Amino acid sequence: MKKREPNLENRREFIAGSLVVGAGLAASLAGCERKDQGPAPTGSGAEPSTKHAGMSPHIEPGQLDHYYGFWSGGHSGEIRILGVPSMRELKRIPVFNRDSATGWAQTDYSKKMLKGRTSGDTHHVHLSYTDGTYDGRYIFVNDKAQGRLARVDIESMETDAIVDIPHSQGTHGIFPQRHKTGLVLCNAEFRSPMPNDGRDLDDPKKYAALHTAIDGETMEVKWQVMVEGNMDLCATDYKGLYSFATSYNFEGATSAEGMMANERDALYVFNLENIAKAVAEGKTTTIGDSKVPVLDARGDDGPYVMRIPIPKNPHGVNVDPTGKYAIASGKLSATCSVIEIDKLKDAFEGKIKPRDCVVAEPEVGLGPLHTAFDGKGNAYTSIFLDSVVTKWNIEKAIQAHNAKGEKPDPIIQKIDVHYQIGHINASMSETKEADGKWLVALCKFSKDRFLNVGPLHPENDQLIDISGEKMVIVHDGPTYPEPHDAVVVKKDLIHPEKMQNRKLPRFKMYEEWAKEDGVDLFKDNKIVRNGKDVRVYMTSLAPNFGLKEVRVKKGDTVQFVVTNQDKVEDLCHGLCVSQHDVNFLVNPQDTQSETFVADKAGVYWYYCPWFCHALHLEMRGRLIVEA
Ligand code: CUK
Ligand code: CUA
Ligand code: CA
């Protein structure tokens, strides 16, 4: 073993120690030995690892990246877009959070979608698929905090739908079907009473969790399947037949110790065809006041759900680009379980046992979490406790599993990452077009890799060149906490529009108002009073607002509806009303609206907060509130 920085070693021991509570766990982890240490950590006198013969992540000023990276924002509640390989942050898309720059969670339509809530916890971003690859239409993202699923329209790069999933606490793993934009499957991580109305409070045996199917086109909740164990990560196959969910609390415990009691938990396999049939035949029930059909599949290895025993507190599950294998990571076991998807049919028909679908279980390191692929038969697993990425060969792992006597070694390389890696993903890894170029390693701790910015450190998203036989770290990418997952997408599959295209559902709302009030949004500047409700239609065209003065009475509810007439790319305006907590963005050719109460008499300047013109500072007017 190479020499390490002592405090790094301590940190690993500390983190490992805090996780290793069960006695059986230490024993199960003891067999794992690290093989290749990879390059030494940089920053301690070691050679920087960027000197290598492979690809450069450097993108010259004015040059464009080759991939879009879609990052979840974790408890920031947003989605971020990064350019890969430069790792430059290009945009943040507010989803469940309040965003002062764009007015998200303040504008009328976003408020309506969010129902007054302004926080969320996004973990998993996935794009809509057609024929096993991205079709460039939608981004889906979960909210673990409040059990929701949201969708972003890629043309506008704006959240266009948010769905509350009934009786789903801790909506965590999500995955869209890959044969077409069909269902988006969503896992509830937390078991809870059904319905959660005060019953069964102290009877955890009766708690359950739901696997929910949402139509990716209409964003309607189609059905739910109730199971007994919790569900963590989710994946789908490439044919539309199955979805998968790892369960780390198959024990049904309510404490961490209890959740680690058993050596094996389970991978749930949902048979989507059989479920759809049962739903169509009405073999369902409902829970509480939700109208969504629920199939109760607790406890039975029936035609709907199968449980494959796998070790121990499994976390990630990922399907390889050939669609042949689902790989579940042990987390508290040093192994990954490789499930052969073609065998599932026989297992569902009772011809083989569920466990017979496991065709390999290689030892990859301490605390395996997630797996990415290069399209050349290799898997890359993030190893949290060891802070490494393990590159291993899937076919060799299968040969080793079956071999009598001498076993081939599937492990190709382990490379240090900095530090405590969570998710991992490779360019196009979640599609059949995985291209084996770049790997992003989303590390939870950055410690000494960046300038000290106080107790809250950035995360460290490292970029790894996987185009050669050996992995090479080429870039550290600090991010604001806390992205969990990312997908890396070829740039020619993503075509956002440069001007607002007015197809989003919120435009229907403005058009209806305009019709009611006999107004042309693009032409008219008009104040419409209805009792104490005042609607202000106003245009913007650099460097002017259509109204220089808006006169209302104290106590009026004022709604500004602003339409940006500018047809120039990148020419945004916005509206900020001084002292009234009103601030929103209006893209070129966009309309936005926000409502507030004018509760203080006086003169309040409204102004454009986006630097749009040499006379940008002069782009303002007076809100005159009469006593
Ligand atoms: S979970 Cu965060 S590291 Cu929410 Cu995908 Cu595995
Ligand atoms: Cu418009 Cu500044
Ligand atoms: Ca467990």
XYZ file of C-alpha atoms and ligand atoms in Angstrom:
636
model
C 0.000 0.000 0.000
C 1.322 3.431 -0.896
C 1.840 5.997 1.811
C -1.110 8.248 2.407
C -1.739 11.505 4.108
C -2.373 10.508 7.690
C -5.475 12.620 8.170
C -7.040 11.205 5.038
C -6.546 7.748 6.466
C -8.147 8.876 9.738
C -11.051 10.340 7.888
C -11.678 7.083 6.077
C -11.505 5.167 9.306
C -13.819 7.653 10.931
C -16.399 7.394 8.181
C -16.059 3.639 7.916
C -16.281 3.331 11.706
C -19.431 5.379 11.918
C -21.093 3.104 9.394
C -19.823 -0.174 10.717
C -22.184 -0.807 13.577
C -23.234 -4.410 13.102
C -20.679 -7.033 14.095
C -21.444 -9.168 11.066
C -20.600 -6.277 8.801
C -16.955 -6.020 9.822
C -16.598 -9.714 9.075
C -18.258 -9.378 5.699
C -16.005 -6.472 4.751
C -12.785 -8.027 6.018
C -12.269 -10.154 2.919
C -11.869 -7.167 0.677
C -8.370 -6.089 -0.227
C -7.484 -3.177 -2.436
C -5.430 -4.089 -5.435
C -4.220 -1.226 -7.588
C -4.020 2.072 -5.749
C -3.987 4.200 -8.907
C -2.247 7.584 -8.855
C -1.401 9.019 -5.452
C -3.589 11.852 -4.214
C -2.346 15.143 -5.624
C -1.702 18.231 -3.539
C 0.819 16.569 -1.245
C 3.907 16.820 -3.419
C 2.810 14.068 -5.779
C 2.899 14.568 -9.544
C -0.286 16.224 -10.758
C -2.315 13.529 -12.448
C -3.250 15.760 -15.403
C -0.050 14.881 -17.312
C -1.137 12.019 -19.489
C -1.355 11.047 -23.081
C -5.155 10.821 -23.190
C -7.878 13.378 -23.843
C -7.686 16.933 -22.542
C -10.612 18.457 -20.685
C -9.451 21.911 -21.739
C -11.876 23.845 -23.892
C -10.467 27.075 -25.324
C -12.283 30.356 -24.654
C -15.107 30.673 -27.151
C -15.127 26.939 -27.874
C -18.048 24.712 -26.967
C -18.137 21.575 -24.858
C -18.863 18.194 -26.421
C -21.439 17.040 -23.889
C -24.229 18.433 -21.794
C -24.034 17.305 -18.188
C -27.299 17.376 -16.260
C -26.602 17.463 -12.536
C -29.129 17.178 -9.757
C -28.693 19.897 -7.155
C -29.473 17.798 -4.070
C -31.008 19.823 -1.272
C -30.550 23.016 -3.276
C -33.705 21.670 -4.966
C -32.544 22.535 -8.481
C -30.996 21.020 -11.603
C -27.699 22.296 -13.006
C -26.300 22.106 -16.504
C -22.552 21.720 -16.884
C -20.475 21.525 -20.022
C -18.372 18.375 -20.252
C -15.393 18.023 -20.388
C -14.710 21.598 -19.230
C -17.037 21.135 -16.213
C -18.086 24.774 -16.623
C -21.443 25.429 -14.961
C -23.749 26.787 -17.665
C -27.090 27.115 -15.971
C -29.217 26.359 -12.968
C -32.797 25.339 -13.498
C -34.899 26.041 -10.420
C -37.311 23.204 -9.775
C -38.407 22.847 -6.146
C -36.461 25.827 -4.787
C -36.992 29.559 -4.652
C -34.705 31.393 -7.047
C -34.258 35.135 -6.790
C -32.605 35.467 -10.211
C -35.540 34.119 -12.202
C -38.376 34.639 -9.724
C -39.063 30.912 -9.501
C -41.424 30.232 -6.586
C -42.461 33.898 -6.743
C -44.073 34.181 -10.171
C -47.748 33.252 -10.373
C -47.374 30.046 -12.372
C -44.391 28.619 -10.501
C -46.156 29.339 -7.192
C -49.210 27.462 -8.411
C -47.082 24.438 -9.363
C -45.189 24.490 -6.080
C -48.340 24.958 -3.953
C -46.520 27.307 -1.636
C -43.539 25.009 -0.943
C -40.091 26.387 -1.642
C -37.655 23.590 -0.810
C -36.838 20.208 -2.215
C -34.158 17.561 -2.465
C -33.340 16.486 -6.011
C -31.236 13.329 -6.338
C -31.834 11.720 -9.689
C -32.029 13.355 -13.083
C -32.877 11.307 -16.134
C -33.867 12.353 -19.636
C -36.713 10.923 -21.672
C -35.798 8.104 -24.044
C -36.794 6.713 -27.413
C -35.261 3.434 -28.650
C -32.710 3.217 -25.856
C -31.243 6.683 -26.191
C -32.122 10.237 -25.261
C -34.822 11.866 -27.380
C -34.072 15.426 -26.220
C -37.558 16.214 -24.921
C -37.723 16.095 -21.142
C -35.671 15.932 -17.980
C -37.249 14.164 -15.009
C -36.128 14.747 -11.443
C -37.271 13.514 -8.033
C -37.905 15.411 -4.822
C -37.008 13.201 -1.911
C -38.109 15.824 0.618
C -41.743 16.061 -0.400
C -42.335 12.969 -2.471
C -42.667 14.688 -5.841
C -41.611 14.166 -9.452
C -40.908 17.156 -11.697
C -40.335 17.495 -15.411
C -38.283 20.077 -17.280
C -39.070 20.910 -20.894
C -35.749 20.844 -22.755
C -36.762 23.327 -25.478
C -37.308 25.995 -22.832
C -35.131 24.468 -20.086
C -37.895 25.291 -17.629
C -39.840 23.129 -15.182
C -43.202 22.461 -16.810
C -44.841 19.984 -14.432
C -44.652 18.935 -10.787
C -46.597 15.929 -9.557
C -47.354 15.035 -5.957
C -47.041 11.282 -5.629
C -49.722 9.997 -3.268
C -48.525 8.249 -0.106
C -44.889 8.335 -1.189
C -42.515 9.526 1.506
C -38.946 9.975 0.380
C -39.448 9.606 -3.381
C -35.868 8.669 -4.195
C -34.856 6.452 -7.112
C -36.614 7.280 -10.374
C -36.091 5.975 -13.875
C -37.965 6.479 -17.156
C -38.628 3.578 -19.465
C -36.025 3.382 -22.222
C -37.855 1.919 -25.226
C -40.031 5.053 -25.521
C -41.167 8.041 -23.463
C -43.505 5.856 -21.474
C -43.663 5.495 -17.726
C -41.397 7.097 -15.172
C -41.008 4.705 -12.243
C -40.549 6.227 -8.788
C -39.499 4.553 -5.535
C -40.649 5.496 -2.053
C -37.642 5.121 0.202
C -39.529 5.491 3.472
C -42.069 2.928 4.624
C -45.082 4.572 6.220
C -48.623 3.744 7.385
C -51.120 3.400 4.505
C -52.840 5.806 4.586
C -50.734 7.946 6.871
C -53.637 9.394 8.849
C -52.686 8.582 12.406
C -53.233 4.832 12.221
C -50.513 2.226 12.847
C -48.187 4.797 14.379
C -46.364 2.290 16.568
C -46.857 -0.731 14.371
C -44.057 -0.593 11.782
C -44.968 -4.092 10.563
C -47.958 -2.492 8.891
C -45.943 0.228 7.163
C -45.467 -0.166 3.410
C -43.910 1.584 0.435
C -45.148 2.294 -3.086
C -43.514 1.871 -6.492
C -45.281 4.476 -8.618
C -45.689 4.725 -12.384
C -46.179 8.198 -13.867
C -46.939 8.775 -17.537
C -43.975 10.771 -18.873
C -46.147 12.519 -21.492
C -49.166 13.529 -19.413
C -47.472 13.445 -15.988
C -50.490 11.556 -14.618
C -49.985 8.990 -11.883
C -51.070 5.727 -13.586
C -50.680 3.098 -10.862
C -48.849 2.133 -7.701
C -47.616 -1.186 -6.406
C -47.427 -1.670 -2.648
C -44.545 -3.683 -1.215
C -43.381 -4.374 2.315
C -39.714 -3.283 2.142
C -38.269 0.129 1.451
C -37.008 1.035 -2.031
C -33.868 3.015 -2.706
C -32.521 3.309 -6.270
C -34.452 2.552 -9.433
C -33.579 1.380 -12.936
C -35.467 0.151 -15.983
C -34.522 -2.364 -18.659
C -34.314 -1.432 -22.354
C -37.424 -3.322 -23.504
C -40.126 -1.874 -21.264
C -40.622 -5.177 -19.412
C -39.167 -4.507 -15.964
C -38.239 -1.937 -13.402
C -35.892 -2.557 -10.480
C -35.658 -1.249 -6.943
C -33.000 -1.930 -4.342
C -34.256 -2.418 -0.780
C -31.766 -1.837 2.026
C -34.360 -2.177 4.739
C -35.895 -5.486 3.815
C -35.918 -6.067 7.558
C -38.657 -3.432 7.913
C -36.771 -1.848 10.813
C -37.017 1.709 12.090
C -33.415 2.016 13.382
C -30.083 1.880 11.528
C -29.033 -1.170 13.551
C -32.248 -2.943 12.666
C -31.810 -2.095 8.994
C -28.430 -3.866 9.060
C -29.657 -6.991 10.841
C -29.697 -9.343 7.866
C -26.850 -10.414 5.600
C -29.097 -10.136 2.588
C -31.802 -7.712 1.575
C -33.444 -7.722 -1.834
C -33.678 -6.338 -5.314
C -37.330 -5.869 -6.233
C -38.169 -6.656 -9.839
C -41.479 -5.280 -11.090
C -43.096 -7.058 -14.035
C -44.589 -4.073 -15.843
C -46.701 -6.067 -18.297
C -48.319 -8.178 -15.596
C -48.915 -5.103 -13.467
C -50.512 -3.165 -16.340
C -52.792 -6.151 -17.029
C -53.878 -6.413 -13.392
C -54.568 -2.682 -13.279
C -56.656 -2.906 -16.480
C -58.589 -5.823 -14.975
C -59.334 -3.800 -11.858
C -57.473 -6.053 -9.408
C -56.569 -2.934 -7.501
C -57.615 -0.970 -4.496
C -57.144 2.676 -3.484
C -55.565 4.267 -0.432
C -57.183 7.097 1.526
C -58.667 9.758 -0.716
C -56.262 9.079 -3.596
C -57.958 7.737 -6.743
C -54.803 6.094 -8.095
C -55.175 2.307 -8.495
C -52.914 0.430 -6.085
C -51.886 -3.190 -6.521
C -51.148 -4.780 -3.161
C -48.144 -7.048 -3.733
C -46.916 -7.286 -0.168
C -45.310 -10.574 0.691
C -46.170 -12.558 -2.423
C -43.735 -13.627 -5.121
C -46.628 -13.498 -7.500
C -46.730 -12.472 -11.120
C -46.165 -8.806 -10.301
C -43.128 -8.516 -8.069
C -40.107 -10.700 -7.505
C -37.555 -10.314 -4.733
C -34.011 -11.374 -5.520
C -31.958 -11.852 -2.337
C -28.752 -9.805 -2.565
C -26.190 -8.643 0.011
C -26.305 -6.278 2.085
C -28.152 -2.943 2.319
C -27.834 -2.579 -1.456
C -27.826 0.951 -2.878
C -27.433 1.646 -6.593
C -28.855 -0.411 -9.417
C -27.773 0.241 -12.998
C -28.517 -1.530 -16.270
C -25.625 -1.917 -18.702
C -25.790 -0.508 -22.263
C -26.421 -3.938 -23.823
C -29.524 -4.255 -21.666
C -28.374 -7.712 -20.534
C -27.417 -7.011 -16.940
C -28.718 -5.115 -13.935
C -25.957 -4.437 -11.439
C -26.832 -3.762 -7.799
C -24.202 -2.451 -5.392
C -23.877 -4.003 -1.939
C -23.016 -0.835 0.032
C -22.461 -2.817 3.246
C -21.095 -5.763 1.326
C -17.952 -5.388 -0.773
C -19.765 -6.882 -3.750
C -21.859 -5.974 -6.760
C -24.588 -8.424 -7.758
C -24.939 -8.962 -11.510
C -28.454 -9.991 -12.519
C -29.024 -11.463 -15.973
C -32.205 -9.811 -17.183
C -33.117 -12.569 -19.674
C -33.387 -15.034 -16.795
C -36.112 -13.016 -15.078
C -38.858 -14.487 -17.268
C -38.101 -18.033 -16.100
C -37.906 -16.852 -12.515
C -41.291 -15.124 -12.802
C -42.709 -18.385 -14.204
C -41.249 -20.352 -11.292
C -38.864 -22.379 -13.483
C -35.812 -21.102 -11.603
C -35.335 -19.453 -8.236
C -35.018 -15.647 -8.085
C -31.471 -15.976 -6.753
C -30.546 -18.023 -9.874
C -30.732 -14.766 -11.844
C -27.553 -13.584 -10.069
C -24.748 -14.581 -12.432
C -21.805 -12.845 -10.749
C -20.949 -11.170 -7.466
C -17.459 -9.642 -7.790
C -15.702 -7.996 -4.847
C -15.183 -4.413 -5.902
C -14.268 -2.595 -2.671
C -15.655 -1.254 0.586
C -18.988 0.517 0.214
C -19.913 0.161 -3.468
C -22.667 2.620 -4.427
C -23.247 3.156 -8.150
C -22.049 1.761 -11.473
C -21.390 3.345 -14.871
C -20.410 1.761 -18.183
C -18.125 2.430 -21.151
C -19.940 0.405 -23.800
C -16.902 -1.895 -24.063
C -18.024 -4.410 -21.466
C -16.490 -2.668 -18.477
C -18.200 -1.384 -15.377
C -17.034 1.465 -13.141
C -18.279 1.283 -9.585
C -18.058 4.128 -7.083
C -16.666 2.889 -3.776
C -17.629 5.223 -0.947
C -15.595 3.933 2.018
C -12.418 3.308 0.033
C -12.772 6.580 -1.950
C -11.975 4.811 -5.192
C -13.507 4.015 -8.541
C -13.159 0.354 -9.458
C -13.025 -0.556 -13.127
C -14.032 -4.171 -13.682
C -15.015 -6.397 -16.560
C -18.545 -7.804 -16.502
C -17.931 -10.952 -18.564
C -14.839 -11.813 -16.536
C -16.846 -11.428 -13.341
C -19.380 -13.901 -14.708
C -16.618 -16.356 -15.691
C -15.086 -16.018 -12.233
C -18.466 -16.721 -10.636
C -18.821 -19.994 -12.557
C -15.166 -21.043 -12.576
C -14.066 -24.102 -10.664
C -10.453 -23.840 -9.513
C -8.528 -20.843 -10.840
C -10.746 -17.767 -11.200
C -10.045 -14.953 -13.643
C -9.702 -11.561 -11.916
C -12.352 -9.135 -13.200
C -10.787 -6.099 -11.461
C -8.884 -3.961 -13.975
C -7.982 -0.879 -11.935
C -8.837 1.066 -8.806
C -8.234 4.796 -8.850
C -8.319 7.142 -5.850
C -10.952 9.866 -5.929
C -11.165 12.808 -3.547
C -13.078 11.965 -1.422
C -15.975 9.690 -0.452
C -17.563 9.263 -3.829
C -21.321 8.950 -4.230
C -22.704 8.751 -7.730
C -20.679 8.122 -10.823
C -21.662 8.378 -14.457
C -20.022 8.068 -17.838
C -20.776 9.791 -21.121
C -24.022 8.281 -22.474
C -23.687 5.500 -19.879
C -27.408 5.179 -19.236
C -28.108 4.589 -22.935
C -27.285 1.908 -25.491
C -24.840 4.465 -26.970
C -22.384 4.548 -24.049
C -19.206 5.872 -25.679
C -16.487 5.257 -23.093
C -15.006 8.765 -23.134
C -15.589 10.578 -19.842
C -16.525 9.547 -16.346
C -17.712 11.976 -13.689
C -17.128 11.004 -10.084
C -19.310 12.981 -7.687
C -17.322 13.152 -4.460
C -19.080 14.175 -1.258
C -15.997 15.630 0.421
C -13.395 17.947 -1.107
C -11.356 18.641 2.039
C -8.036 20.156 0.883
C -8.551 20.175 -2.900
C -9.639 23.836 -3.053
C -9.041 27.148 -1.315
C -10.569 27.171 2.147
C -13.973 28.831 2.001
C -15.157 28.111 5.518
C -16.798 25.155 7.183
C -19.083 24.422 4.250
C -16.781 23.012 1.586
C -17.682 22.549 -2.053
C -18.339 19.054 -3.358
C -15.726 17.749 -5.741
C -16.964 16.396 -9.050
C -13.916 14.844 -10.652
C -13.574 14.174 -14.343
C -11.887 10.944 -15.354
C -10.667 10.053 -18.833
C -11.800 6.465 -19.486
C -10.887 6.344 -23.176
C -7.767 4.281 -22.511
C -7.097 1.061 -20.652
C -6.300 2.999 -17.457
C -8.504 5.655 -15.890
C -6.865 9.065 -15.439
C -8.230 11.936 -13.345
C -8.013 15.118 -15.409
C -10.085 17.708 -13.563
C -11.512 18.705 -10.184
C -14.889 20.427 -10.447
C -16.120 22.161 -7.310
C -19.899 22.369 -6.978
C -22.250 23.947 -4.483
C -23.874 21.256 -2.335
C -25.078 18.799 -3.085
C -25.505 17.190 -6.452
C -26.144 13.453 -6.147
C -26.352 12.230 -9.660
C -25.535 13.417 -13.163
C -26.049 12.213 -16.700
C -23.670 13.130 -19.517
C -25.331 13.546 -22.892
C -23.897 14.033 -26.402
C -24.483 17.635 -27.358
C -26.143 16.864 -30.694
C -29.077 15.257 -28.850
C -30.053 18.448 -27.017
C -31.640 21.396 -28.848
C -32.929 24.126 -26.577
C -34.463 27.197 -28.239
C -32.777 30.573 -27.963
C -35.982 32.594 -27.910
C -38.937 31.817 -25.610
C -41.232 29.598 -27.680
C -44.462 30.076 -25.645
C -45.400 26.372 -25.713
C -45.177 25.916 -21.942
C -48.511 25.488 -20.133
C -48.114 28.819 -18.325
C -48.689 30.717 -21.565
C -52.285 29.445 -21.705
C -52.886 31.262 -18.438
C -51.634 34.627 -19.763
C -53.551 34.222 -23.019
C -56.758 33.607 -21.056
C -56.272 36.731 -18.974
C -55.474 38.777 -22.061
C -58.636 37.543 -23.755
C -60.737 38.370 -20.675
C -59.325 41.876 -20.566
C -59.262 42.484 -24.338
C -55.522 42.988 -24.380
C -52.789 42.078 -26.871
C -49.876 41.042 -24.654
C -47.252 42.114 -27.173
C -48.767 45.519 -27.944
C -50.845 46.870 -25.119
C -49.900 48.616 -21.903
C -53.015 48.697 -19.807
C -54.117 48.800 -16.190
C -57.279 46.790 -15.541
C -59.036 47.314 -12.219
C -61.531 44.863 -10.771
C -62.476 46.031 -7.272
C -59.252 45.896 -5.284
C -57.539 43.669 -7.866
C -55.361 45.562 -10.304
C -53.809 43.826 -13.282
C -51.000 45.728 -14.985
C -50.179 44.648 -18.539
C -46.804 46.072 -19.484
C -44.349 45.524 -22.301
C -40.583 45.779 -22.214
C -38.327 46.772 -25.121
C -34.763 47.779 -24.329
C -34.336 50.219 -22.658
C -37.975 50.977 -21.847
C -40.962 49.627 -20.033
C -44.265 50.347 -21.735
C -45.455 52.181 -18.598
C -43.464 54.888 -16.840
C -45.972 55.134 -14.044
C -48.489 52.801 -12.396
C -50.966 54.311 -9.971
C -52.777 52.128 -7.388
C -54.419 52.507 -3.980
C -53.043 51.279 -0.684
C -54.362 47.769 -0.032
C -54.765 46.843 -3.718
C -53.627 43.446 -4.904
C -51.395 44.240 -7.858
C -50.483 41.785 -10.582
C -47.780 42.740 -13.057
C -47.948 40.865 -16.372
C -44.833 41.756 -18.335
C -44.189 40.772 -21.951
C -40.729 41.177 -23.462
C -41.047 42.426 -27.048
C -37.331 42.102 -27.754
C -36.460 39.545 -30.401
C -32.738 39.715 -29.761
C -30.978 36.577 -28.525
C -29.848 36.874 -24.897
C -31.771 40.109 -24.317
C -33.602 39.438 -21.079
C -35.446 41.970 -19.001
C -37.125 41.529 -15.678
C -39.174 43.380 -13.147
C -38.126 44.254 -9.659
C -40.491 46.335 -7.505
C -38.544 48.091 -4.769
C -39.459 47.189 -1.181
C -42.085 44.640 -2.273
C -40.153 41.367 -2.672
C -41.073 41.227 -6.351
C -38.343 40.174 -8.774
C -38.646 38.076 -11.908
C -37.085 37.372 -15.287
C -38.738 37.875 -18.681
C -36.847 36.166 -21.527
C -36.947 37.559 -25.067
C -40.499 36.929 -26.396
C -41.580 35.764 -22.938
C -44.415 36.785 -20.601
C -44.174 36.485 -16.822
C -46.377 37.596 -13.973
C -46.199 38.116 -10.245
C -48.762 39.304 -7.699
C -48.309 41.284 -4.512
C -50.189 43.555 -2.141
C -49.389 47.277 -2.275
C -49.664 47.715 1.464
C -47.690 50.935 1.971
C -48.525 54.357 0.569
C -45.643 56.042 -1.241
C -43.515 56.021 -4.361
C -41.750 52.770 -5.217
C -39.505 52.541 -8.227
C -39.788 49.433 -10.325
C -36.778 48.633 -12.456
C -35.255 46.090 -14.808
C -32.733 43.915 -12.943
C -31.022 42.484 -16.065
C -28.239 44.587 -17.556
C -29.802 44.924 -20.978
C -28.678 48.188 -22.547
C -26.502 51.267 -22.045
C -29.661 52.806 -20.543
C -30.415 49.735 -18.429
C -30.195 51.740 -15.203
C -32.670 54.210 -16.633
C -35.105 51.380 -17.431
C -37.498 52.054 -14.578
C -40.809 53.600 -13.571
C -42.816 54.641 -10.534
C -45.361 52.570 -8.666
C -47.393 55.274 -6.977
C -49.418 53.954 -4.064
C -52.045 56.438 -2.933
C -53.002 56.504 0.739
S -28.358 8.365 -3.810
Cu -26.937 10.060 -3.355
S -25.028 8.917 -3.588
Cu -29.905 9.690 -3.531
Cu -28.617 8.307 -5.826
Cu -26.374 7.238 -4.058
Cu -34.023 45.782 -19.305
Cu -32.198 46.131 -17.956
Ca -30.720 -4.418 5.466
